[in-house]
JSON list of C-alpha atoms in Angstrom, two decimals:
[
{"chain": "G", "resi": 1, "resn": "UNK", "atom": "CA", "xyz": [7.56, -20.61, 17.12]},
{"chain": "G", "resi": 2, "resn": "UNK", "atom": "CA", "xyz": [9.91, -23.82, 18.10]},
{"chain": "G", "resi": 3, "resn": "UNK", "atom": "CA", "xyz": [12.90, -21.91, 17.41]},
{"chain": "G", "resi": 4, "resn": "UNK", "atom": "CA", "xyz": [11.75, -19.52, 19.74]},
{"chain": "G", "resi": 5, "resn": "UNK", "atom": "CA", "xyz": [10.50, -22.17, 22.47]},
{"chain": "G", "resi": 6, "resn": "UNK", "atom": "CA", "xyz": [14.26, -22.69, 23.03]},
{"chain": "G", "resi": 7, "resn": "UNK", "atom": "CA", "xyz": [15.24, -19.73, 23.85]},
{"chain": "G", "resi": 8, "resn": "UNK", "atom": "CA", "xyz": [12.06, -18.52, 25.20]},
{"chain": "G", "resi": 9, "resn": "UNK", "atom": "CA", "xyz": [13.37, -16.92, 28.01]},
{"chain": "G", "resi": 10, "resn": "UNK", "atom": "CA", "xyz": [16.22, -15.12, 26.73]},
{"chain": "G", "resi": 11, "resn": "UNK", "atom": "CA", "xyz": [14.57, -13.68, 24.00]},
{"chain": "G", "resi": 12, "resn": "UNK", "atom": "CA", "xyz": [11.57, -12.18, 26.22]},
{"chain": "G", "resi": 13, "resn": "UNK", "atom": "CA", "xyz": [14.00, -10.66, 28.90]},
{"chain": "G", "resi": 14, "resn": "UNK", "atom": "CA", "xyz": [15.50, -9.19, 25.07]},
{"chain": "G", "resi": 15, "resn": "UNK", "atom": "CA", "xyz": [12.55, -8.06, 23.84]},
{"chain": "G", "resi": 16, "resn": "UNK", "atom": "CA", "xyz": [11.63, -6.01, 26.65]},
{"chain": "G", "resi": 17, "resn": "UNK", "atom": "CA", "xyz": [15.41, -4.37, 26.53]},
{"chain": "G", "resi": 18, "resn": "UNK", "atom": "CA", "xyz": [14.48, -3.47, 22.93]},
{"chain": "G", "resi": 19, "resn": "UNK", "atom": "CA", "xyz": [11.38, -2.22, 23.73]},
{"chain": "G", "resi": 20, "resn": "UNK", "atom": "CA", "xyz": [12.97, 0.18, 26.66]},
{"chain": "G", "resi": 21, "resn": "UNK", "atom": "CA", "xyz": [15.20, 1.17, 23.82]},
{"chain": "G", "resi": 22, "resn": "UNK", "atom": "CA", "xyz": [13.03, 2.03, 21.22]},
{"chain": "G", "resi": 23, "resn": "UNK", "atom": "CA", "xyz": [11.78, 5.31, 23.65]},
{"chain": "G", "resi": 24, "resn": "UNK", "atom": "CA", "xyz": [15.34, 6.34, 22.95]},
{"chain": "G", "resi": 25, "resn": "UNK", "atom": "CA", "xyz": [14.94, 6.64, 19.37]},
{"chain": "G", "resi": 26, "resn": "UNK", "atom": "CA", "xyz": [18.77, 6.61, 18.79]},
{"chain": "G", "resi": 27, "resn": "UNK", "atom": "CA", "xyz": [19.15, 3.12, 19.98]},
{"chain": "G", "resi": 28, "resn": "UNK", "atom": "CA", "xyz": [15.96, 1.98, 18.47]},
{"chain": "G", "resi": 29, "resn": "UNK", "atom": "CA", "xyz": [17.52, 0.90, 15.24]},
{"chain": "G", "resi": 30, "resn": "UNK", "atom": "CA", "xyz": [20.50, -1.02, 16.63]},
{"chain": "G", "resi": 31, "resn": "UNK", "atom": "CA", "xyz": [17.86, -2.31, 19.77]},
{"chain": "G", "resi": 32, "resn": "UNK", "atom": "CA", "xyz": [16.05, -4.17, 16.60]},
{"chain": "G", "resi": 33, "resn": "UNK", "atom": "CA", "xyz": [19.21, -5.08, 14.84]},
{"chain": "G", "resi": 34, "resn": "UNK", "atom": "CA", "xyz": [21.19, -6.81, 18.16]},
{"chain": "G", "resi": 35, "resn": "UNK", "atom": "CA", "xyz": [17.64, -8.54, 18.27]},
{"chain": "G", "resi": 36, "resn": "UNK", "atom": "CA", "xyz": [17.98, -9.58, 14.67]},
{"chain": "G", "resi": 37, "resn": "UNK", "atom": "CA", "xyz": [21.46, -11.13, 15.42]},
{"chain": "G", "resi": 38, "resn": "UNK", "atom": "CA", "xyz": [20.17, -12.90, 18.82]},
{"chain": "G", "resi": 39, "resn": "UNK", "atom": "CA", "xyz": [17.27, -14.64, 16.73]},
{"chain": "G", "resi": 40, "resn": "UNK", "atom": "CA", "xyz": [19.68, -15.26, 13.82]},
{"chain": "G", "resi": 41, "resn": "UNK", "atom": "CA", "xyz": [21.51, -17.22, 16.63]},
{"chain": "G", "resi": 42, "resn": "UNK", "atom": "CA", "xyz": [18.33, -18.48, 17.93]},
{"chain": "G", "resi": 43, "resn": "UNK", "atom": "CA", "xyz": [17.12, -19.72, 14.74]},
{"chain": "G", "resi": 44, "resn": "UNK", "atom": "CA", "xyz": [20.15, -21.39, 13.20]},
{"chain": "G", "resi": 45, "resn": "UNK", "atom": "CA", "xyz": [20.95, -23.37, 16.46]},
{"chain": "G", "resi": 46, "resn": "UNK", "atom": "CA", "xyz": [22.88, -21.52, 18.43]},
{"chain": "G", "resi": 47, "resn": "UNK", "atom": "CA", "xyz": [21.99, -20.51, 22.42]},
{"chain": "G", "resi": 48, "resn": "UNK", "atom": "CA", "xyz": [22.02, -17.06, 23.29]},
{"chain": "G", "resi": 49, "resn": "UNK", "atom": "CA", "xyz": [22.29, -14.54, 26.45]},
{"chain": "G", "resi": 50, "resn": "UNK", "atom": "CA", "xyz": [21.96, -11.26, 26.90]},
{"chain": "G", "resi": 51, "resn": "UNK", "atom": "CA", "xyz": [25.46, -10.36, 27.05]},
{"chain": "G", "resi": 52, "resn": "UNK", "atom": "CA", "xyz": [25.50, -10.98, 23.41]},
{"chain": "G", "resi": 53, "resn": "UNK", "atom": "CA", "xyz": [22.39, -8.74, 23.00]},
{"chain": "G", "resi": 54, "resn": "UNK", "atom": "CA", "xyz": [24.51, -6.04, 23.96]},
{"chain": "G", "resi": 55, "resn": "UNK", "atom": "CA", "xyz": [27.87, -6.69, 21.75]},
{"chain": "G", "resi": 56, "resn": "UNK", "atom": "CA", "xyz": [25.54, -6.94, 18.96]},
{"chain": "G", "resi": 57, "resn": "UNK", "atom": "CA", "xyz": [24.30, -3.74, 20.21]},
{"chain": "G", "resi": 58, "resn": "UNK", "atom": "CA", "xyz": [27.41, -2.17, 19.65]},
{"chain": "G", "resi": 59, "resn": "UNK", "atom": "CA", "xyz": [28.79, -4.00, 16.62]},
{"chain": "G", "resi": 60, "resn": "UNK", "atom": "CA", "xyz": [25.31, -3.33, 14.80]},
{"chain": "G", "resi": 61, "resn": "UNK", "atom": "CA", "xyz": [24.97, 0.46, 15.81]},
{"chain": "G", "resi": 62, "resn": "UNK", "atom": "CA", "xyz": [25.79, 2.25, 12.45]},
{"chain": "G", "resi": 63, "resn": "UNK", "atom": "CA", "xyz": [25.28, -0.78, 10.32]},
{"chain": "G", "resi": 64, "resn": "UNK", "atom": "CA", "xyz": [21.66, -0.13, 12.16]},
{"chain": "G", "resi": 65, "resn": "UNK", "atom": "CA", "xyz": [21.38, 3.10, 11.21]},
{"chain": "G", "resi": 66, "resn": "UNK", "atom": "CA", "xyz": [22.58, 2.58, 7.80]},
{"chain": "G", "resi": 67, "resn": "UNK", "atom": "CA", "xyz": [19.93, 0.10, 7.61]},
{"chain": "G", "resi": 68, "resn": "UNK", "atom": "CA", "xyz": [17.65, 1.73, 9.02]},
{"chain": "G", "resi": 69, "resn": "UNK", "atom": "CA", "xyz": [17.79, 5.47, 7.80]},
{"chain": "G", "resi": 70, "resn": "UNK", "atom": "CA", "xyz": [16.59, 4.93, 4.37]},
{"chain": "G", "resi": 71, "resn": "UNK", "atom": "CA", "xyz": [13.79, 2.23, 5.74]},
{"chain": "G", "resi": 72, "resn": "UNK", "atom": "CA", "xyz": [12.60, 5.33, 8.10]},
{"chain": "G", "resi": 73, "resn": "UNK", "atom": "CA", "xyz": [12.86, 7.94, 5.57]},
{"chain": "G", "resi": 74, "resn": "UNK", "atom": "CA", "xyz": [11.30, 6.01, 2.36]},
{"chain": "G", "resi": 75, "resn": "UNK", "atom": "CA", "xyz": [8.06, 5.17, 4.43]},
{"chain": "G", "resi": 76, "resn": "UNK", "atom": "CA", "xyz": [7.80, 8.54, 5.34]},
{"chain": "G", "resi": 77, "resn": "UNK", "atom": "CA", "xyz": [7.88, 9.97, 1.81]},
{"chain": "G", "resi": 78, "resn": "UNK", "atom": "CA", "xyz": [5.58, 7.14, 0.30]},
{"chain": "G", "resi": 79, "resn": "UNK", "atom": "CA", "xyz": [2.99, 7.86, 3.54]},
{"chain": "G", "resi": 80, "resn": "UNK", "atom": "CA", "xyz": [3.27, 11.79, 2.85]},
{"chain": "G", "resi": 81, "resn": "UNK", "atom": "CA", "xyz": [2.64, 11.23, -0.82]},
{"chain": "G", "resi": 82, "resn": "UNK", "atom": "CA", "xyz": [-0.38, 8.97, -0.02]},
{"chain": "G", "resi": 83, "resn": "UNK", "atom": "CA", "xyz": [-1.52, 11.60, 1.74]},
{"chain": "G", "resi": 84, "resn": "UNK", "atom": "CA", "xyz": [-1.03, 14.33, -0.88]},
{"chain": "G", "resi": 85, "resn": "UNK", "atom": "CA", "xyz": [-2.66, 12.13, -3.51]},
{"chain": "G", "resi": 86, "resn": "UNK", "atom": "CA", "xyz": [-5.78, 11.82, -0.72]},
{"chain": "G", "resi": 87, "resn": "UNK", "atom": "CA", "xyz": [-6.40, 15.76, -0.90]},
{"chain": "G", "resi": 88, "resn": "UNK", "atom": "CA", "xyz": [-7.33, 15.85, -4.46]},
{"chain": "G", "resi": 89, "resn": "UNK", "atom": "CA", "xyz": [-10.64, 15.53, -5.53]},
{"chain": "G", "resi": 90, "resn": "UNK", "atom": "CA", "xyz": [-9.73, 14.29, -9.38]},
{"chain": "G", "resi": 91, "resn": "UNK", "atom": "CA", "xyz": [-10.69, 10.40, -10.06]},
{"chain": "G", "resi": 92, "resn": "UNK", "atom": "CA", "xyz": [-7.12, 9.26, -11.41]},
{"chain": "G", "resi": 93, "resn": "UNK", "atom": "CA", "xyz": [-5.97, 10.29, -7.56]},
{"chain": "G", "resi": 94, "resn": "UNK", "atom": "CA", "xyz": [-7.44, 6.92, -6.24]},
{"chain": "G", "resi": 95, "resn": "UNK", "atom": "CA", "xyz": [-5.01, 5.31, -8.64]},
{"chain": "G", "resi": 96, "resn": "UNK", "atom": "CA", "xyz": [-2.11, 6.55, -7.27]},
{"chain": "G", "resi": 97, "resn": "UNK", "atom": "CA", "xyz": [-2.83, 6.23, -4.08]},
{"chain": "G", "resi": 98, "resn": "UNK", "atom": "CA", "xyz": [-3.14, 2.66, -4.57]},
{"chain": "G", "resi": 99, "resn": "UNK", "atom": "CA", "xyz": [0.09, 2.72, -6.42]},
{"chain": "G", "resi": 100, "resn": "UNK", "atom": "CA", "xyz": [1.75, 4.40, -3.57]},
{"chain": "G", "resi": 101, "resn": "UNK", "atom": "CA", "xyz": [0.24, 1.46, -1.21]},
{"chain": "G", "resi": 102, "resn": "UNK", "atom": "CA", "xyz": [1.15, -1.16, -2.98]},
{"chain": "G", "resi": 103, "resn": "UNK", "atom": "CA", "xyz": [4.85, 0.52, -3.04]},
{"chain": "G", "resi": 104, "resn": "UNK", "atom": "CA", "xyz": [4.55, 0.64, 0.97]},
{"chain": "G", "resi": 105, "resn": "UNK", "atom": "CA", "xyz": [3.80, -2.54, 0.94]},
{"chain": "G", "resi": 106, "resn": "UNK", "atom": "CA", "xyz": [6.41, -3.86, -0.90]},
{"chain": "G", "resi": 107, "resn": "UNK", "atom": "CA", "xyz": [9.03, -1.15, 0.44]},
{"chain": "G", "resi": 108, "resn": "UNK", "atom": "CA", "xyz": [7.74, -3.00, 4.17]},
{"chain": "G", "resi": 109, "resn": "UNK", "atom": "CA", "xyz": [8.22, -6.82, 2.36]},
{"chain": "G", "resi": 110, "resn": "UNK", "atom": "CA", "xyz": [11.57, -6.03, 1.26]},
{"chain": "G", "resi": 111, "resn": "UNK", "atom": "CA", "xyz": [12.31, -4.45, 5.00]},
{"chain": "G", "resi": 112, "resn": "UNK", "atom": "CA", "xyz": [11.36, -7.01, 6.37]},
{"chain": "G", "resi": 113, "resn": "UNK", "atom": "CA", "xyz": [13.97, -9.27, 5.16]},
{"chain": "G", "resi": 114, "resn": "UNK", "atom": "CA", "xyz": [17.07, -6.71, 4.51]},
{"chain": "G", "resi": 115, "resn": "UNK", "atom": "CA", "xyz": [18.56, -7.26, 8.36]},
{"chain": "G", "resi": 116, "resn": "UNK", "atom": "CA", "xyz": [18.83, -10.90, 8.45]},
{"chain": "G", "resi": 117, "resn": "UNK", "atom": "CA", "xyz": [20.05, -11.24, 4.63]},
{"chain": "G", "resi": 118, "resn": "UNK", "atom": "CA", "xyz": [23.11, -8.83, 6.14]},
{"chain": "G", "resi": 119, "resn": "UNK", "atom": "CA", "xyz": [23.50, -10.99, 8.95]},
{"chain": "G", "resi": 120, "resn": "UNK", "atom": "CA", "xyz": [23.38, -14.61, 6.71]},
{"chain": "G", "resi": 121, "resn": "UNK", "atom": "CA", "xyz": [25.29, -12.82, 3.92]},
{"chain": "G", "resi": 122, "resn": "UNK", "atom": "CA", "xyz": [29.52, -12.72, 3.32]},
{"chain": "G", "resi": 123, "resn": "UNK", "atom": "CA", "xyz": [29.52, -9.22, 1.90]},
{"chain": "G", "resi": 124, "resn": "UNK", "atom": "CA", "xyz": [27.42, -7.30, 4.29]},
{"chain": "G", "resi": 125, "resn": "UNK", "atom": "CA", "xyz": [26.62, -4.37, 1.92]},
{"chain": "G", "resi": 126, "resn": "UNK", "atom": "CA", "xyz": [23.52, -2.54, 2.48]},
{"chain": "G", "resi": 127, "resn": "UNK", "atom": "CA", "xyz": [22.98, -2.42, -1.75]},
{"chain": "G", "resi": 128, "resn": "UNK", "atom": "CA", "xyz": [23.51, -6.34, -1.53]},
{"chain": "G", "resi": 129, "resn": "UNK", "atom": "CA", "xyz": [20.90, -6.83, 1.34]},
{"chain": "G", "resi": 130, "resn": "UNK", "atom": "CA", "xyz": [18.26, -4.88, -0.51]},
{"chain": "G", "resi": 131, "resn": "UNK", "atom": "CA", "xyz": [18.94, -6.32, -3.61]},
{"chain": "G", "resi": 132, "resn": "UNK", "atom": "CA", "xyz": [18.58, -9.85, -2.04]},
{"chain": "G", "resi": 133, "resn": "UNK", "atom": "CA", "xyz": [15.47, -9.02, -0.26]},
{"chain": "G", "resi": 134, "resn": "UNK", "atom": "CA", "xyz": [13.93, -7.71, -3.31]},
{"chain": "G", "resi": 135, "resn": "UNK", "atom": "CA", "xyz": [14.56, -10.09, -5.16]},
{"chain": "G", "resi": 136, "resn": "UNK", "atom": "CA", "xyz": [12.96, -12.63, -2.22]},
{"chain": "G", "resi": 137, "resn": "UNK", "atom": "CA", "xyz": [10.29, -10.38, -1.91]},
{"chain": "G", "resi": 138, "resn": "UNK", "atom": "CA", "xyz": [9.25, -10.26, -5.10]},
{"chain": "G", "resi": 139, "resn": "UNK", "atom": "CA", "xyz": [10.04, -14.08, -6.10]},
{"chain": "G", "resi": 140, "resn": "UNK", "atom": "CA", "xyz": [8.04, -15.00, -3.97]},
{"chain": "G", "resi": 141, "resn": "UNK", "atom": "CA", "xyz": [5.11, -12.53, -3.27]},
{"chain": "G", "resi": 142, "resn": "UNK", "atom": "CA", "xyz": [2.48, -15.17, -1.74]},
{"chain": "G", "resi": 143, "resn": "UNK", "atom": "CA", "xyz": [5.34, -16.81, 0.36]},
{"chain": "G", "resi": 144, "resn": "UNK", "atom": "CA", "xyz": [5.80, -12.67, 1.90]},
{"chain": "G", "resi": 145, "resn": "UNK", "atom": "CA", "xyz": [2.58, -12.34, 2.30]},
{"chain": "G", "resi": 146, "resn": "UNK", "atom": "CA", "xyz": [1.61, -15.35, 4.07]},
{"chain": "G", "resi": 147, "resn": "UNK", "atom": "CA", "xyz": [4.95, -14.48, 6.71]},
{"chain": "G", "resi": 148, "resn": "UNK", "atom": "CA", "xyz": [3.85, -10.98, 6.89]},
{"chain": "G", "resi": 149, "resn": "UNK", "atom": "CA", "xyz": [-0.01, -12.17, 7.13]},
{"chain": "G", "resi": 150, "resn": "UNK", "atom": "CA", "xyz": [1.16, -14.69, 9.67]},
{"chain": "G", "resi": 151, "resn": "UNK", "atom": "CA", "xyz": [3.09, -12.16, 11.81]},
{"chain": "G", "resi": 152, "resn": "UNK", "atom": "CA", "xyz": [0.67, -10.23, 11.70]},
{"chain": "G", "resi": 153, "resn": "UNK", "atom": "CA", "xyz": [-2.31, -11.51, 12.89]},
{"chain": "G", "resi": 154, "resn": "UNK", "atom": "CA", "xyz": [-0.05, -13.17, 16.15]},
{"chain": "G", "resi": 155, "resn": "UNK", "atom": "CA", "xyz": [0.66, -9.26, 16.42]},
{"chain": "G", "resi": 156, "resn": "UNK", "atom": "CA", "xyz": [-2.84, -8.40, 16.65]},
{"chain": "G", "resi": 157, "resn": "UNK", "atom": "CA", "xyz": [-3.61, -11.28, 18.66]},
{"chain": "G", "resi": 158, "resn": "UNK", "atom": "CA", "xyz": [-1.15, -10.40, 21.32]},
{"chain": "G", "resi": 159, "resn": "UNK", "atom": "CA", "xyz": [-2.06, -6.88, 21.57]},
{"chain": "G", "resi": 160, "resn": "UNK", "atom": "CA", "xyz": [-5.07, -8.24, 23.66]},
{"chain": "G", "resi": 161, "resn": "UNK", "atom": "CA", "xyz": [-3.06, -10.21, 25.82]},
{"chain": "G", "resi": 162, "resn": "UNK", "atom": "CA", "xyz": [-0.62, -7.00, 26.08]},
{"chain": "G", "resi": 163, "resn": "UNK", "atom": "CA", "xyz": [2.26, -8.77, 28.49]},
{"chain": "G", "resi": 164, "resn": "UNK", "atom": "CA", "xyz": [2.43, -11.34, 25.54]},
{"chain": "G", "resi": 165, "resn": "UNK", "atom": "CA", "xyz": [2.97, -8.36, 22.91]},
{"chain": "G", "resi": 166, "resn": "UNK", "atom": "CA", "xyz": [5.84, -6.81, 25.65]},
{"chain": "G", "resi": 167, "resn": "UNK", "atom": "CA", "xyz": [8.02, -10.33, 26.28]},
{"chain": "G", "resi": 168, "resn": "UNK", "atom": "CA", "xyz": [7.12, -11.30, 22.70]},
{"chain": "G", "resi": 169, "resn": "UNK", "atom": "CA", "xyz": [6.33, -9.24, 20.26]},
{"chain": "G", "resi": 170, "resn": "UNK", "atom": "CA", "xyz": [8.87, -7.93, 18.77]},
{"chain": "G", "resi": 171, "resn": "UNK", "atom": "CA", "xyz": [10.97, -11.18, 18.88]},
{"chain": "G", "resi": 172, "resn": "UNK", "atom": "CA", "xyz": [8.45, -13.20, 17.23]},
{"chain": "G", "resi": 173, "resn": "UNK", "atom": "CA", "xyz": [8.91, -10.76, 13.80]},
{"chain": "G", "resi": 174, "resn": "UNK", "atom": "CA", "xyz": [12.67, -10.97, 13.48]},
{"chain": "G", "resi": 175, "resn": "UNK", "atom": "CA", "xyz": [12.45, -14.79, 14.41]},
{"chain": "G", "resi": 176, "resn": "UNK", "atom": "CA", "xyz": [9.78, -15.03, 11.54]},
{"chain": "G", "resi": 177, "resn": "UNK", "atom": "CA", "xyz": [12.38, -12.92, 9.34]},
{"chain": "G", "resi": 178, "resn": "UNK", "atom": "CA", "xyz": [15.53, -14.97, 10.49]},
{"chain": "G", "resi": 179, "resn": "UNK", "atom": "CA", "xyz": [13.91, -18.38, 9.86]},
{"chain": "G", "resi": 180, "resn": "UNK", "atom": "CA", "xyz": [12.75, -16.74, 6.59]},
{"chain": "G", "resi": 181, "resn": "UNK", "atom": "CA", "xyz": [15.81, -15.81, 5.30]}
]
């Protein structure tokens, strides 16, 4: 939250952009990563403006995608079998649906640190980035979950105040991520 106090302003006027952008669905994954890089910026110092928003825009738009893609399509095919496992009426199903949870929830911890491991890392490979988070992820499970607890709940808290959750929302998870990483 002090990291973003600096650039408070900035980052709102951002996170609204992103949010526009989302609707899109094609920019939607480089909206999120050009707000990665600004609160990458953000967090290790640096000022930002909105012009930069937008050349990270268009550096990050396949390396978004690349990113991106296999985030998308491994939630969907952990939610789908979640809900496969849900239709059967044998006892061992319950099992393995809370296998396949705990797999989305671990698939969403590693996720949420893969963009700003590419941004802090020299060899920007995705397979490096996943790796990395992983291994973060799962090094150090209660230090995740209390940054995904904590994210969160100010989340869930801002959805009341729903201006907060548009100016804010969205730039308060990749700061959280950022000043993870």
């Amino acid at each position: 939250l002090r990291g973003m106090w600096d650039d408070i302003l900035p980052l709102g006027v951002m996170n609204v952009i992103t949010l526009l952008l989302q609707v899109t669905v094609v920019l939607g994954p480089p909206a999120m990563a050009a707000l990665h890089a600004m609160s990458y910026r953000a967090a290790t110092g640096y000022a930002i403006k909105t012009e930069q928003y937008f050349g990270a825009l268009r550096e990050y738009f396949v390396r978004a995608w690349i990113f991106g893609a296999p985030g998308i399509i491994v939630n969907v095919l952990i939610v789908y079998n979640f809900l496969f496992y849900n239709s059967m009426q044998a006892d061992w199903a319950v099992w393995v649906q809370g296998a396949w949870l705990a797999g989305l929830l671990f698939w969403n911890a590693i996720q949420f640190y893969m963009f700003p491991f590419l941004l802090a890392q020299t060899d920007k490979r995705w397979r490096v980035a996943l790796r990395n988070s992983a291994l973060v992820a799962g090094a150090n499970p209660l230090y995740t979950f209390v940054l995904l607890a904590t994210g969160a709940l100010l989340t869930g808290l801002s959805f009341f105040l729903l201006p907060v959750f548009m100016f804010f929302g969205l730039a308060l998870w990749t700061m959280l991520a950022n000043t993870a990483v």
